Structures are given as C-alpha cells and as structure tokens.
Amino acid sequence: MLESLKGAWRYRQFIATSIRHELVTRFARSRIGGAWMIIHPLSMVLIYALILSAVLSAKLPGIESQYAYAIYLTAGMLGWSLFSDILNRCLGVFIENANLMKKLVFPKIALPVIITGSCLINNIALFVVILVVFAVLGHFTPATLLWVPLLTGITVLLALGLGLMLGILNVFIRDIGQLMPIIMQFLFWFTPVVYPAEIVPESLQAVLAFNPLFHLVGAYHSVLAYGQAPSLLALGGLTLLGGGLVMMSAVLFRKASPEMVDAL
C-alpha cells in the first residue's frame, strides 16, 4: 500500500491535471461552463426543498420547519451521492481506461484517485449549495457543521475501499459490473435516505443496523438535519471498516496489477 501511495504522490501533477481536464471536458462548448457545477446540485436541492415539501408536507420530529422532509432528504443525499458516485465510477475505471493503461506507463492507482478527486469537488459544490438553501429556509446548524469534513473522509474511505476492490474484480469477472447496479438499488432502499429510520418496524431496524450506510447516512442526518453530534462509536466503527477495506483493496491491487492489462 505504501508503494501505491508513493506512486500516486510522484504522479500528483498528472492526477491534478487529469481532474482539471475531466471537469473542463464535462463543460466543453458550454456557454456558461463551470456554472453548471452549481446549477445541477442547486436544481436538485430546490426540487427537494420546494416541490417535495409542498407535496409531502409531513413534519419530522426534531426539525421545526415546514421544509423538514426536504431538509432530512437533502442531508442524507449529500452522503449517499458521494458514496454511490465514487463506488459506481471506480467499478468500471480500469475497463474504461484500458487503452490508456496499455499505451502509457503510470501508476494505475492514480485512476481511482482521479475519480475520487472529481467526485469530491462535485460533493463540495453540492454541500455549499445545500448550506445556502438551508440558510434561505431558516435552517442553519453551524455548531455541527465541523463534523461534515470528517463524515466526508469516512465516506471516501468506505466508497474508495469497496469501489477499488470491485473495480479490480470487475476486470476479471465482468458479471460484477452487471450485478452492482442491482445491489445498489437494494442498498439505497435499505438505507434511510428518503425515509426516517424511526418509521421502520423495530425488528427490521435491527437488520438495517448491519448496513454500514445506515449509520453513515444517519450521521449526516444528525449533523445537518437535527444539529446534533453523531455517534462516536458508530464513526469509530465506520472508520475501522473503511480503513480495512482500503487495506484489503491495496493488497488485492498489488497482486492483480501485473495481470490486469492482459485481462483488459
């Protein structure tokens, strides 16, 4: 793992340039360019905040706002979107960049790092928009905002560790790429992103508790929706799990790396 990190650090300029190139390419020939980075998340948050609140005007305990459901939903989506974006893009990163890997000599670990950097920039843009919209709605929780960078780091650990592992396996077993979208659908609905965990029967809550994202998204809800500190025990467990996944992925990557180009 240390060698992989050293390799990525030596190619840090390549990684930074690739992230910038990816963002520029995305908005190439667009008249307003990078402003779409703000418009896309802003439209999503406004839909949640205005339309869904008007249709689903149910109050949530602990949130004194007519936009309670939209606030709850948006807080959960901040964590879920970062996790799913990194994982889904890491899943096909080596297959999509097969030609690049065959023609150029560079540490392959740079590819998932580039994806993570790009997803992080998008997530930061979404977070800034959420803060602005929350402030407009009269919902602001400055005392707990400092937890967000820690939650972001844990989310990246979990998504990168799992995504890198699946991305490597997907090179050799292409069924994984077909299976994961189905699993992600189940995972989304087994994570309380769009519904409060309290409405789930207690027997099912015990099952949901085995889902790490149950605790991760719950931490986002605590910090952004309820203005409360998240469970330190849960964060500690998630950090250990994320670190373990990254370590396992690094070992798998080291063993599989010499054969990956031949398999592509």
Short mmCIF file of C-alpha atoms in Angstrom, two decimals:
data_model
loop_
_atom_site.label_atom_id
_atom_site.label_comp_id
_atom_site.label_asym_id
_atom_site.label_seq_id
_atom_site.Cartn_x
_atom_site.Cartn_y
_atom_site.Cartn_z
CA MET A 1 0.00 0.00 0.00
CA LEU A 2 2.89 2.33 0.84
CA GLU A 3 4.35 1.80 -2.63
CA SER A 4 0.98 2.62 -4.20
CA LEU A 5 0.77 5.84 -2.20
CA LYS A 6 4.32 6.79 -3.17
CA GLY A 7 3.49 6.11 -6.82
CA ALA A 8 0.37 8.26 -6.64
CA TRP A 9 2.33 11.06 -4.95
CA ARG A 10 5.05 11.01 -7.64
CA TYR A 11 2.33 11.45 -10.24
CA ARG A 12 0.41 14.10 -8.26
CA GLN A 13 0.77 16.61 -11.09
CA PHE A 14 -0.71 14.09 -13.53
CA ILE A 15 -3.57 13.42 -11.11
CA ALA A 16 -4.32 17.13 -10.60
CA THR A 17 -4.18 17.79 -14.36
CA SER A 18 -6.48 14.83 -15.07
CA ILE A 19 -9.06 16.05 -12.54
CA ARG A 20 -8.97 19.53 -14.07
CA HIS A 21 -9.18 18.07 -17.58
CA GLU A 22 -12.17 15.94 -16.61
CA LEU A 23 -14.04 18.96 -15.24
CA VAL A 24 -13.16 21.08 -18.29
CA THR A 25 -14.19 18.31 -20.70
CA ARG A 26 -17.51 17.89 -18.98
CA PHE A 27 -18.44 21.51 -19.66
CA ALA A 28 -16.64 21.91 -23.01
CA ARG A 29 -18.54 24.04 -25.56
CA SER A 30 -20.94 25.12 -22.83
CA ARG A 31 -21.65 28.86 -22.79
CA ILE A 32 -21.71 29.12 -19.00
CA GLY A 33 -19.08 26.43 -18.39
CA GLY A 34 -18.38 25.57 -14.76
CA ALA A 35 -21.54 27.33 -13.57
CA TRP A 36 -23.30 24.03 -14.33
CA MET A 37 -21.44 22.61 -11.33
CA ILE A 38 -23.63 24.88 -9.19
CA ILE A 39 -26.80 24.73 -11.29
CA HIS A 40 -27.06 20.93 -11.24
CA PRO A 41 -26.92 20.49 -7.44
CA LEU A 42 -28.93 23.69 -6.94
CA SER A 43 -31.78 22.36 -9.07
CA MET A 44 -31.72 19.07 -7.17
CA VAL A 45 -31.82 20.78 -3.78
CA LEU A 46 -34.56 23.18 -4.91
CA ILE A 47 -36.68 20.26 -6.10
CA TYR A 48 -36.32 18.62 -2.71
CA ALA A 49 -36.82 21.84 -0.79
CA LEU A 50 -39.77 23.31 -2.65
CA ILE A 51 -41.66 20.69 -4.64
CA LEU A 52 -41.32 17.72 -2.29
CA SER A 53 -42.07 19.85 0.75
CA ALA A 54 -45.25 21.13 -0.89
CA VAL A 55 -46.36 17.60 -1.81
CA LEU A 56 -45.05 15.78 1.26
CA SER A 57 -45.57 18.38 3.96
CA ALA A 58 -45.22 15.89 6.81
CA LYS A 59 -43.40 17.15 9.89
CA LEU A 60 -40.44 15.24 11.24
CA PRO A 61 -39.81 15.11 15.00
CA GLY A 62 -36.81 17.26 15.94
CA ILE A 63 -36.98 19.58 12.90
CA GLU A 64 -39.09 22.70 13.36
CA SER A 65 -39.57 23.71 9.75
CA GLN A 66 -42.23 23.30 7.12
CA TYR A 67 -39.41 22.03 4.90
CA ALA A 68 -38.47 19.32 7.42
CA TYR A 69 -38.74 16.43 4.98
CA ALA A 70 -36.73 18.22 2.30
CA ILE A 71 -34.02 19.08 4.84
CA TYR A 72 -33.88 15.47 6.03
CA LEU A 73 -33.79 14.11 2.48
CA THR A 74 -31.14 16.56 1.29
CA ALA A 75 -28.88 15.87 4.28
CA GLY A 76 -28.98 12.14 3.57
CA MET A 77 -28.44 12.59 -0.16
CA LEU A 78 -25.21 14.51 0.49
CA GLY A 79 -23.61 11.40 1.98
CA TRP A 80 -25.29 8.84 -0.27
CA SER A 81 -24.43 10.66 -3.52
CA LEU A 82 -20.73 10.86 -2.62
CA PHE A 83 -20.61 7.17 -1.70
CA SER A 84 -22.51 5.97 -4.79
CA ASP A 85 -20.64 8.28 -7.21
CA ILE A 86 -17.19 7.07 -6.12
CA LEU A 87 -18.20 3.41 -5.94
CA ASN A 88 -20.02 3.35 -9.31
CA ARG A 89 -17.22 5.14 -11.14
CA CYS A 90 -14.47 3.01 -9.55
CA LEU A 91 -16.37 -0.09 -10.66
CA GLY A 92 -15.51 0.46 -14.33
CA VAL A 93 -12.44 2.67 -14.04
CA PHE A 94 -9.89 0.10 -15.24
CA ILE A 95 -12.08 -1.21 -18.09
CA GLU A 96 -12.90 2.30 -19.35
CA ASN A 97 -9.22 3.30 -19.28
CA ALA A 98 -7.89 0.07 -20.81
CA ASN A 99 -6.33 1.80 -23.83
CA LEU A 100 -4.65 4.41 -21.62
CA MET A 101 -3.20 1.70 -19.38
CA LYS A 102 -1.84 -0.18 -22.41
CA LYS A 103 -0.21 2.86 -24.04
CA LEU A 104 1.15 4.86 -21.11
CA VAL A 105 3.31 3.94 -18.15
CA PHE A 106 1.90 5.39 -14.94
CA PRO A 107 0.73 4.01 -11.58
CA LYS A 108 -2.71 2.52 -12.17
CA ILE A 109 -3.73 3.53 -8.67
CA ALA A 110 -3.85 7.12 -9.98
CA LEU A 111 -7.10 6.33 -11.85
CA PRO A 112 -9.32 5.78 -8.79
CA VAL A 113 -7.58 8.73 -7.10
CA ILE A 114 -8.59 10.96 -10.05
CA ILE A 115 -12.18 9.74 -9.78
CA THR A 116 -12.23 10.39 -6.04
CA GLY A 117 -10.91 13.92 -6.53
CA SER A 118 -13.52 14.70 -9.18
CA CYS A 119 -16.36 13.31 -7.04
CA LEU A 120 -15.12 15.27 -4.03
CA ILE A 121 -15.23 18.55 -5.96
CA ASN A 122 -18.82 17.81 -7.03
CA ASN A 123 -19.75 16.94 -3.45
CA ILE A 124 -18.23 20.14 -2.11
CA ALA A 125 -20.25 22.14 -4.66
CA LEU A 126 -23.40 20.31 -3.55
CA PHE A 127 -22.57 20.97 0.12
CA VAL A 128 -22.12 24.71 -0.50
CA VAL A 129 -25.45 24.87 -2.33
CA ILE A 130 -27.16 22.96 0.49
CA LEU A 131 -25.82 25.42 3.06
CA VAL A 132 -27.12 28.37 1.06
CA VAL A 133 -30.56 26.80 0.58
CA PHE A 134 -30.77 25.75 4.25
CA ALA A 135 -29.93 29.32 5.28
CA VAL A 136 -32.67 30.65 2.98
CA LEU A 137 -35.11 28.18 4.53
CA GLY A 138 -34.13 29.34 8.00
CA HIS A 139 -32.42 26.06 8.88
CA PHE A 140 -28.79 26.54 9.86
CA THR A 141 -26.74 24.34 12.20
CA PRO A 142 -23.30 25.99 12.47
CA ALA A 143 -22.37 24.17 15.69
CA THR A 144 -22.27 20.77 13.98
CA LEU A 145 -21.00 21.70 10.52
CA LEU A 146 -17.42 20.91 11.52
CA TRP A 147 -18.40 17.24 11.56
CA VAL A 148 -19.02 17.27 7.80
CA PRO A 149 -15.33 17.06 6.72
CA LEU A 150 -14.90 14.02 9.00
CA LEU A 151 -18.03 12.37 7.60
CA THR A 152 -16.77 13.12 4.08
CA GLY A 153 -13.44 11.46 4.85
CA ILE A 154 -15.15 8.35 6.23
CA THR A 155 -17.46 8.21 3.20
CA VAL A 156 -14.45 8.36 0.88
CA LEU A 157 -12.71 5.57 2.82
CA LEU A 158 -15.74 3.28 2.54
CA ALA A 159 -16.51 4.08 -1.11
CA LEU A 160 -12.92 4.00 -2.33
CA GLY A 161 -12.07 0.81 -0.43
CA LEU A 162 -15.13 -1.05 -1.71
CA GLY A 163 -15.09 0.55 -5.18
CA LEU A 164 -11.42 -0.21 -5.80
CA MET A 165 -11.89 -3.82 -4.75
CA LEU A 166 -14.92 -4.28 -7.02
CA GLY A 167 -13.20 -2.40 -9.87
CA ILE A 168 -10.28 -4.84 -9.77
CA LEU A 169 -12.55 -7.89 -9.60
CA ASN A 170 -14.66 -6.48 -12.44
CA VAL A 171 -11.65 -6.70 -14.76
CA PHE A 172 -11.60 -10.47 -14.36
CA ILE A 173 -15.31 -11.15 -13.62
CA ARG A 174 -17.46 -8.85 -15.77
CA ASP A 175 -20.68 -10.06 -14.11
CA ILE A 176 -19.80 -7.82 -11.17
CA GLY A 177 -20.35 -4.75 -13.33
CA GLN A 178 -23.82 -6.01 -14.27
CA LEU A 179 -24.73 -7.09 -10.72
CA MET A 180 -23.69 -3.97 -8.82
CA PRO A 181 -26.42 -1.61 -10.15
CA ILE A 182 -29.00 -4.07 -8.83
CA ILE A 183 -27.27 -4.34 -5.46
CA MET A 184 -27.01 -0.53 -5.25
CA GLN A 185 -30.78 -0.25 -5.73
CA PHE A 186 -31.36 -2.62 -2.81
CA LEU A 187 -28.72 -0.83 -0.74
CA PHE A 188 -30.36 2.55 -1.37
CA TRP A 189 -33.73 1.39 -0.10
CA PHE A 190 -32.16 -0.45 2.85
CA THR A 191 -30.55 2.85 3.87
CA PRO A 192 -32.80 5.50 5.45
CA VAL A 193 -32.12 8.22 2.88
CA VAL A 194 -35.67 9.01 1.81
CA TYR A 195 -37.48 7.78 4.93
CA PRO A 196 -36.86 8.24 8.66
CA ALA A 197 -35.44 5.12 10.31
CA GLU A 198 -37.98 5.53 13.12
CA ILE A 199 -40.92 4.56 10.89
CA VAL A 200 -39.36 1.17 10.20
CA PRO A 201 -40.56 -1.67 12.49
CA GLU A 202 -38.13 -2.34 15.34
CA SER A 203 -37.45 -5.88 14.16
CA LEU A 204 -36.39 -4.56 10.75
CA GLN A 205 -34.34 -1.75 12.33
CA ALA A 206 -32.15 -4.42 13.93
CA VAL A 207 -31.49 -5.83 10.44
CA LEU A 208 -30.82 -2.40 8.95
CA ALA A 209 -28.24 -1.75 11.67
CA PHE A 210 -25.93 -4.26 9.97
CA ASN A 211 -25.79 -1.93 6.98
CA PRO A 212 -22.81 0.45 7.49
CA LEU A 213 -24.54 3.10 5.37
CA PHE A 214 -27.41 3.08 7.86
CA HIS A 215 -25.02 4.62 10.40
CA LEU A 216 -23.19 6.83 7.88
CA VAL A 217 -26.32 8.46 6.45
CA GLY A 218 -27.71 8.66 9.99
CA ALA A 219 -24.64 10.70 10.95
CA TYR A 220 -25.30 13.13 8.07
CA HIS A 221 -28.90 13.46 9.29
CA SER A 222 -27.73 14.12 12.86
CA VAL A 223 -25.29 16.83 11.81
CA LEU A 224 -27.19 18.63 9.05
CA ALA A 225 -30.86 17.99 9.80
CA TYR A 226 -31.01 17.74 13.61
CA GLY A 227 -27.96 19.84 14.57
CA GLN A 228 -26.63 17.07 16.81
CA ALA A 229 -23.22 15.42 17.11
CA PRO A 230 -23.11 11.96 15.51
CA SER A 231 -22.43 8.77 17.46
CA LEU A 232 -18.67 8.49 18.08
CA LEU A 233 -18.99 4.74 18.44
CA ALA A 234 -20.59 4.48 15.01
CA LEU A 235 -17.98 6.77 13.44
CA GLY A 236 -15.17 4.75 15.01
CA GLY A 237 -16.60 1.51 13.63
CA LEU A 238 -17.09 3.04 10.16
CA THR A 239 -13.52 4.38 10.15
CA LEU A 240 -12.11 0.96 11.02
CA LEU A 241 -14.26 -0.67 8.35
CA GLY A 242 -13.25 1.89 5.71
CA GLY A 243 -9.56 1.58 6.62
CA GLY A 244 -9.83 -2.21 6.46
CA LEU A 245 -11.47 -2.08 3.03
CA VAL A 246 -8.76 0.24 1.70
CA MET A 247 -6.03 -2.07 3.04
CA MET A 248 -7.66 -5.14 1.52
CA SER A 249 -8.09 -3.34 -1.80
CA ALA A 250 -4.42 -2.31 -1.78
CA VAL A 251 -3.33 -5.91 -1.22
CA LEU A 252 -5.67 -7.15 -3.96
CA PHE A 253 -4.48 -4.40 -6.30
CA ARG A 254 -0.83 -5.30 -5.74
CA LYS A 255 -1.48 -8.97 -6.53
CA ALA A 256 -3.75 -8.35 -9.52
CA SER A 257 -1.91 -5.40 -11.05
CA PRO A 258 0.57 -7.40 -13.20
CA GLU A 259 -2.28 -9.34 -14.87
CA MET A 260 -4.83 -6.56 -15.25
CA VAL A 261 -3.57 -5.16 -18.58
CA ASP A 262 -3.54 -8.66 -20.13
CA ALA A 263 -7.11 -9.26 -18.95
CA LEU A 264 -8.41 -5.99 -20.40
#
